Every structure is written in structure tokens, then in C-alpha cells.
mmCIF file of C-alpha atoms in Angstrom:
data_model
loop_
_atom_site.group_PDB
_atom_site.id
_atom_site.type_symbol
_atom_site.label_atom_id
_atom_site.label_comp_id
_atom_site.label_asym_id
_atom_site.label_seq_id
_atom_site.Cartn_x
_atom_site.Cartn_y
_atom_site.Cartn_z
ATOM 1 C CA UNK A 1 24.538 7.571 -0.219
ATOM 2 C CA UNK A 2 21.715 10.009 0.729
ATOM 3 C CA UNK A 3 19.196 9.045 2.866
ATOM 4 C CA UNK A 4 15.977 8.343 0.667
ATOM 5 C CA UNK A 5 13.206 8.455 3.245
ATOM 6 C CA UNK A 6 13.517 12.623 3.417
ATOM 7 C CA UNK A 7 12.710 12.974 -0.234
ATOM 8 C CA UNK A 8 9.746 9.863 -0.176
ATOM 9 C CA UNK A 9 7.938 11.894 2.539
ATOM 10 C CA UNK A 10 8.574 15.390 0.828
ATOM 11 C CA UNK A 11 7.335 13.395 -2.320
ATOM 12 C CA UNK A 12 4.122 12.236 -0.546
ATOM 13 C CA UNK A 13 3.373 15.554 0.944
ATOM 14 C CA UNK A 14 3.950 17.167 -2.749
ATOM 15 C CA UNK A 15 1.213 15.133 -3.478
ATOM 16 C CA UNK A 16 -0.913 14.814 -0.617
ATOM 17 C CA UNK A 17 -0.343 17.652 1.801
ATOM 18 C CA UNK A 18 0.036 17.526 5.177
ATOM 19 C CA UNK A 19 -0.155 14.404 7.564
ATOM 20 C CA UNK A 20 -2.356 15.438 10.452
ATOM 21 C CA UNK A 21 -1.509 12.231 11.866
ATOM 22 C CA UNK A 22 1.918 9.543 12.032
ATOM 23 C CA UNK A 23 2.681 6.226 13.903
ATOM 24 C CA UNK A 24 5.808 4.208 14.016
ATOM 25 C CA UNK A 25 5.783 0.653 14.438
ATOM 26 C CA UNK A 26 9.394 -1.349 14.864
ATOM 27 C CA UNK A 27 9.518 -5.213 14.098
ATOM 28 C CA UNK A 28 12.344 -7.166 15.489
ATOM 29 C CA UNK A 29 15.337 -7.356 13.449
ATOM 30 C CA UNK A 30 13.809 -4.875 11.219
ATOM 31 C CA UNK A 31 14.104 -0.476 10.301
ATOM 32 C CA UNK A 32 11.133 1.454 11.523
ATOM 33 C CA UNK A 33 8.014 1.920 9.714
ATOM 34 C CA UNK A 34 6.284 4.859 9.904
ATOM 35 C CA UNK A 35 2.629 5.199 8.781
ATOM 36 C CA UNK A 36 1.422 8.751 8.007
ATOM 37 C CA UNK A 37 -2.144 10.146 7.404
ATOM 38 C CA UNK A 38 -3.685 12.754 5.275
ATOM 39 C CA UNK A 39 -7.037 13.469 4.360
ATOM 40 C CA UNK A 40 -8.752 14.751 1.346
ATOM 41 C CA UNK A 41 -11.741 16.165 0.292
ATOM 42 C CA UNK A 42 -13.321 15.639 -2.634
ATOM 43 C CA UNK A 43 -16.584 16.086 -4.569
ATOM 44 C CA UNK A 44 -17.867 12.865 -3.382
ATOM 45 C CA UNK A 45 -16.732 13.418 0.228
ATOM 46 C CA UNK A 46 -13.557 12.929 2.590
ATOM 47 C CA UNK A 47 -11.051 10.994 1.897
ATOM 48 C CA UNK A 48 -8.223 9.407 4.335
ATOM 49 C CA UNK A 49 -5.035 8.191 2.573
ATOM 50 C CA UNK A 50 -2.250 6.293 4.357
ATOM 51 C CA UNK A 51 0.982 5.900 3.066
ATOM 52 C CA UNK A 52 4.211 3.697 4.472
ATOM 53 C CA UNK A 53 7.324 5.638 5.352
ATOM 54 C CA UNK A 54 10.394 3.557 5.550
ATOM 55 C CA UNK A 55 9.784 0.573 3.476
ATOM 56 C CA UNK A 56 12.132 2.433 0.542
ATOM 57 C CA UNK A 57 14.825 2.868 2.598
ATOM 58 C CA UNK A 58 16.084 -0.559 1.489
ATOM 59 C CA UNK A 59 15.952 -2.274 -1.941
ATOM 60 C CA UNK A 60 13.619 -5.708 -1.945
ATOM 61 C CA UNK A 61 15.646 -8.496 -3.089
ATOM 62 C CA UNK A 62 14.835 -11.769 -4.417
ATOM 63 C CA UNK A 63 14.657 -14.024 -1.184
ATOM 64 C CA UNK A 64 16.501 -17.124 -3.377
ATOM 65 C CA UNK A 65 19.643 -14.440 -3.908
ATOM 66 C CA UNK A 66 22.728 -15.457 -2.249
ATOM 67 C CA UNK A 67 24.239 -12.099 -1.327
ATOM 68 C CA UNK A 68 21.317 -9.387 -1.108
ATOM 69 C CA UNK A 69 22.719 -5.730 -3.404
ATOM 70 C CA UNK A 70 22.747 -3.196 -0.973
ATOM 71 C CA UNK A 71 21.790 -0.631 -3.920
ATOM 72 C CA UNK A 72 20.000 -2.566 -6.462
ATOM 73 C CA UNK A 73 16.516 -3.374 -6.027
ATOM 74 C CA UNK A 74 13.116 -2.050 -6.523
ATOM 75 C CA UNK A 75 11.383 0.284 -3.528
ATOM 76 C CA UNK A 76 8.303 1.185 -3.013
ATOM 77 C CA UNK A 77 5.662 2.562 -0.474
ATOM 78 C CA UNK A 78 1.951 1.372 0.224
ATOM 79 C CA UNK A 79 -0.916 3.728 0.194
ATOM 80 C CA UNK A 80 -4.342 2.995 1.120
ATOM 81 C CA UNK A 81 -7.087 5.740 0.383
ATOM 82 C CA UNK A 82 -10.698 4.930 2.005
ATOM 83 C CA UNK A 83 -13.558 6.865 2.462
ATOM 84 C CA UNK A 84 -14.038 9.212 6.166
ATOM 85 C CA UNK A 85 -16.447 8.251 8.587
ATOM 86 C CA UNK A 86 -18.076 4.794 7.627
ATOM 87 C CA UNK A 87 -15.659 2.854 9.832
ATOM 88 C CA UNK A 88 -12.680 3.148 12.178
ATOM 89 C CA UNK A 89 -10.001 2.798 9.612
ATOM 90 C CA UNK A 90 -7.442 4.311 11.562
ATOM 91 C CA UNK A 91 -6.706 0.904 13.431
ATOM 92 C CA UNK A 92 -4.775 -0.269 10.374
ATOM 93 C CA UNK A 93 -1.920 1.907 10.929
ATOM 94 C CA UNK A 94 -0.463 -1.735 11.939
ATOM 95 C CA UNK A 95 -1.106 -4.116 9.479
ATOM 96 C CA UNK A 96 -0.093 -1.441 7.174
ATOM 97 C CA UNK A 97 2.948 -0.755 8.693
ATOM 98 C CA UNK A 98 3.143 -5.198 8.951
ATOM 99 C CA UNK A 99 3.067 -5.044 4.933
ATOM 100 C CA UNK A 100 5.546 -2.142 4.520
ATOM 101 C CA UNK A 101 8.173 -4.544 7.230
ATOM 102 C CA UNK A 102 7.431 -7.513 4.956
ATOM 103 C CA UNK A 103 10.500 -7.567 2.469
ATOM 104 C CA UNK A 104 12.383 -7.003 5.493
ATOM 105 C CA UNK A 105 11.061 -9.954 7.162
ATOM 106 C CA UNK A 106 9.667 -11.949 4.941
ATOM 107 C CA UNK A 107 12.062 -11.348 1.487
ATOM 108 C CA UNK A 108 9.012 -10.343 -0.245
ATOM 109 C CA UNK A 109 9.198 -8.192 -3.296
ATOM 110 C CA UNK A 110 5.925 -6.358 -3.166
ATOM 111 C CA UNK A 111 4.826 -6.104 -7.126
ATOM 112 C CA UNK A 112 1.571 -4.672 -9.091
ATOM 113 C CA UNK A 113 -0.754 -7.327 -9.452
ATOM 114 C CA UNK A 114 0.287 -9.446 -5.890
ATOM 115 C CA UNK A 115 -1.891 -10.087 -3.255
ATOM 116 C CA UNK A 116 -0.952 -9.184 0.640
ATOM 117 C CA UNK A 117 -2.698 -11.139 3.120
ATOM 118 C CA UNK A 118 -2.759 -9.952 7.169
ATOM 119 C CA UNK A 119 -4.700 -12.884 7.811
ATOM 120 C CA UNK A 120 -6.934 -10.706 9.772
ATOM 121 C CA UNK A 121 -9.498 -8.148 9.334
ATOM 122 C CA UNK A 122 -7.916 -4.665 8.245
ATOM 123 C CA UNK A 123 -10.136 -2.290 10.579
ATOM 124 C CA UNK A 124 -12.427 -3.949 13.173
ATOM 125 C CA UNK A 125 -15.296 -5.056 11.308
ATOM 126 C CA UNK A 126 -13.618 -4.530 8.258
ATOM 127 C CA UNK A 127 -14.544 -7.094 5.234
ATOM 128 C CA UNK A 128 -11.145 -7.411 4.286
ATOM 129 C CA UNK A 129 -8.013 -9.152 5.185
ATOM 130 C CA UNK A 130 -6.084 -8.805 2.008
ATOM 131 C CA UNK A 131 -5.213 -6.085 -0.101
ATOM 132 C CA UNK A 132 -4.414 -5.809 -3.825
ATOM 133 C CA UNK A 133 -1.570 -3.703 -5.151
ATOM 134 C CA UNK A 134 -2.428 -1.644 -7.959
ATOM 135 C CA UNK A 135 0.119 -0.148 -10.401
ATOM 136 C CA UNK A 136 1.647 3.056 -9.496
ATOM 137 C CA UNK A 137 1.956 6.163 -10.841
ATOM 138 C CA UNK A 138 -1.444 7.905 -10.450
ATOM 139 C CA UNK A 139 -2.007 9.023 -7.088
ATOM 140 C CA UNK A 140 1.881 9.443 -6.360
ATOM 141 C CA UNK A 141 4.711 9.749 -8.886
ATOM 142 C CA UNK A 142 7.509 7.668 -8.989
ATOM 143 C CA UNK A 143 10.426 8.800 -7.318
ATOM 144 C CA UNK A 144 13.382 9.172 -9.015
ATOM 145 C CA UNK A 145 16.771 8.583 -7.363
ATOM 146 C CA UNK A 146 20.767 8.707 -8.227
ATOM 147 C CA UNK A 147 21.989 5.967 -10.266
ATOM 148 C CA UNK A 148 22.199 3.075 -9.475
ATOM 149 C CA UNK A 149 19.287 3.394 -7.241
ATOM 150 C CA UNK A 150 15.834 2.078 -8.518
ATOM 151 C CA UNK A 151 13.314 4.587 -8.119
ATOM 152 C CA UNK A 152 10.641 4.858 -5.400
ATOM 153 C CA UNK A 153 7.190 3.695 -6.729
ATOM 154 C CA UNK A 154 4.299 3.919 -4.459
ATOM 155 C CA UNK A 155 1.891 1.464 -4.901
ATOM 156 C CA UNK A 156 -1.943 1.589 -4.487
ATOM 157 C CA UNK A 157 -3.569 -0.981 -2.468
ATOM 158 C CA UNK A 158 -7.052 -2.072 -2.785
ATOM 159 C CA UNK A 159 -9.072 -3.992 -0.069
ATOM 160 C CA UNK A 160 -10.412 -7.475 -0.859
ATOM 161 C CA UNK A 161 -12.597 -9.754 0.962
ATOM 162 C CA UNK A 162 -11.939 -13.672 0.673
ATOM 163 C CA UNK A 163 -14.519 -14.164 -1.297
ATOM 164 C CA UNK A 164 -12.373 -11.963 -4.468
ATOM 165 C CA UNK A 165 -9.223 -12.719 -3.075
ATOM 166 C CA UNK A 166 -9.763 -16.881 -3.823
ATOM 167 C CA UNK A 167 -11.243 -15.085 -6.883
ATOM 168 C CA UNK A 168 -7.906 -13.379 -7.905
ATOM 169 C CA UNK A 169 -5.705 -16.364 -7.151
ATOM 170 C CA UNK A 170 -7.759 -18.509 -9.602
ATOM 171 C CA UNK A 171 -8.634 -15.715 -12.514
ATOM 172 C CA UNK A 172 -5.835 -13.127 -12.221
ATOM 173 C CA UNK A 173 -5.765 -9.342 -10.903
ATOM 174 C CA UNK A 174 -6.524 -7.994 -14.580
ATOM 175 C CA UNK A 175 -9.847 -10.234 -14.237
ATOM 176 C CA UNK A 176 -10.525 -9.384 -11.152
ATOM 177 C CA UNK A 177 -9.747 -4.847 -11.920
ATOM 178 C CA UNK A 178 -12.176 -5.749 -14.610
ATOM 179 C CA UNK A 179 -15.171 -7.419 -12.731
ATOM 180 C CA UNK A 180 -14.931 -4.342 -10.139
ATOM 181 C CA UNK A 181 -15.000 -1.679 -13.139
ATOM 182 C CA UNK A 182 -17.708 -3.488 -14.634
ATOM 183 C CA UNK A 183 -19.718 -3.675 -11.552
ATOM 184 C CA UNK A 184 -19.006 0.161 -10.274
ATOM 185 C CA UNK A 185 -17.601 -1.079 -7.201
ATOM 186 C CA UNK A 186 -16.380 1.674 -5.065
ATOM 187 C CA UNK A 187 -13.050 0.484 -4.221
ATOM 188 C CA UNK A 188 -12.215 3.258 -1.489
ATOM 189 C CA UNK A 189 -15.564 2.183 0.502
ATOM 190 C CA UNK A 190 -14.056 0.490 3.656
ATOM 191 C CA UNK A 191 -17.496 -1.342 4.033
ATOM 192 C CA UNK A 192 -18.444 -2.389 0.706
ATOM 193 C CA UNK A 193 -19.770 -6.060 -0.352
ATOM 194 C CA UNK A 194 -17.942 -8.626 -2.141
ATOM 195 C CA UNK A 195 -18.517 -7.619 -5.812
ATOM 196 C CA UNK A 196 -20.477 -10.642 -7.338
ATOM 197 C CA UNK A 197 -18.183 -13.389 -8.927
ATOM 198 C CA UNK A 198 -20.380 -15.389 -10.356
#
């Protein structure tokens, strides 16, 4: 079976050019996660995305399965886009690469509409410590891969505080997408305010 992480990062540089920048990060008992960065410019400014690398390279499995399928499974990889300059986002090369380990470590499978908590700020001074995953498919296309291999999907993340996070648990991720579109809230603005939940 082909190795899938050459064709996720020529599918993320297809989409977002070149990293100028990469970090590995190994967890015990785990693969390797890389995290890779690339920057954008806009109309509206520069934009830094990061994106997982290595999280795909095995399927997530339902934690209460007896025998995990070696081939079966969905994949994904994270990507986090934020806006240049206002903080020092590059310091969460690690949590990021801590989410991309977690169905390795953790069984998690990592779904739209979940929440991922690092139980600790994203960035210093950041105000978030959880992120939401968004559906894929816009930034990134799906990856498509031999049968009987699930395709690669990589999936957007979008910073919360605790404030929407509690929010989200109680009134859904559709509910909370909505109060954000209604309010403007500029989602890739890694020092924004709580949007107001009231």
C-alpha cells in the first residue's frame, strides 16, 4: 500500500504553495507529526495557514472496536488559517501537532462539528484553548485514495474561547457557525473577543 503522506503534502501545496516553514513533533508510542506553514496574501492582508502532516497516515477507528482495520477508516488533516502579525501564532505548531497525535493516542475520531480542547491557551496570550472543526472541502479538497482507502479530508479549525466553547456544548456547532455569521466575527483574527452569546 502506497504511502499516503507524499500525496497529502503535494495536495496541500497544490493548494497552498510553498511551506516556508515545518516542525516535527513525536509523541510516545505514536508516528510523527509534522506541522507545515504557508502564508497568504490576500486583499484584506496576510494570512498564515498551518496544516498537520502525518495524522492521515493511519485510519481513526472507533476507540470501543475490538480489532482496529488497518485500511478502513476516515483520515484527515487540521488546518488553522489566522491573520499575520497581531500575535505570535507560530507557538502552536505543538498543540497543533497534539490534536493531529490525538486518534493515535487518544482513539479519537476527529469529525466536523467536534470540539478539540488543549486545555491551554493556543498562542501565548491567545483567547483560545479550543478549536472547532469546520467541514472540509473549501480551503483543501478531499483527497482521494485507492479503494478501500477512505479519502483524506482536511478539516478547518476555528479558534474558540470558553466562553463559546460552553456555548457550543449546550446549543450545537450549527448554532454557534450561525451566531458568528450573524455577528461578522472574523474567525481568522487570532485576538478577537468572544462573540456575544447572550
Amino acid at each position: 500500500m502506497a504511502d499516503v503522506l507524499p500525496l497529502v503534502e503535494a495536495r496541500l501545496r497544490t493548494a497552498l504553495g510553498e511551506p516556508d516553514a515545518r516542525a516535527a513533533v513525536t509523541f510516545l508510542g505514536t508516528d510523527r507529526i509534522e506541522v507545515l506553514r504557508f502564508r497568504d496574501t490576500d486583499a484584506e492582508g496576510a494570512i498564515v495557514r498551518y496544516a498537520t502532516l502525518g495524522m492521515s497516515a493511519h485510519p481513526m477507528t472507533d476507540p470501543t472496536a475490538v480489532v482496529a482495520d488497518p485500511l478502513k477508516g476516515p483520515r484527515a488533516e487540521l488546518v488553522l488559517s489566522v491573520r499575520a502579525g497581531l500575535a505570535d501564532t507560530d507557538k502552536v505548531l505543538r498543540p497543533l501537532a497534539v490534536l493531529g497525535a490525538s486518534p493515535q493516542v487518544e482513539g479519537l475520531v476527529v469529525a466536523p462539528g467536534a470540539s478539540l480542547d488543549v486545555g491551554d491557551a493556543l498562542w501565548p496570550g491567545a483567547p483560545f484553548t479550543s478549536v472547532l472543526v469546520a467541514e472540509p472541502g473549501g480551503l483543501v479538497e478531499d483527497l482521494e485514495l485507492d479503494e478501500p482507502l477512505e479519502p483524506v479530508r482536511f478539516l478547518p479549525l476555528l479558534p474558540m474561547t470558553p466562553n463559546e466553547a460552553a456555548w457550543k456544548r449546550v446549543h450545537g456547532a450549527q448554532a454557534l457557525q450561525e451566531r458568528w455569521l450573524d455577528n461578522g466575527t472574523d474567525l481568522r483574527d487570532p485576538v478577537r473577543n468572544s462573540v456575544p452569546l447572550g
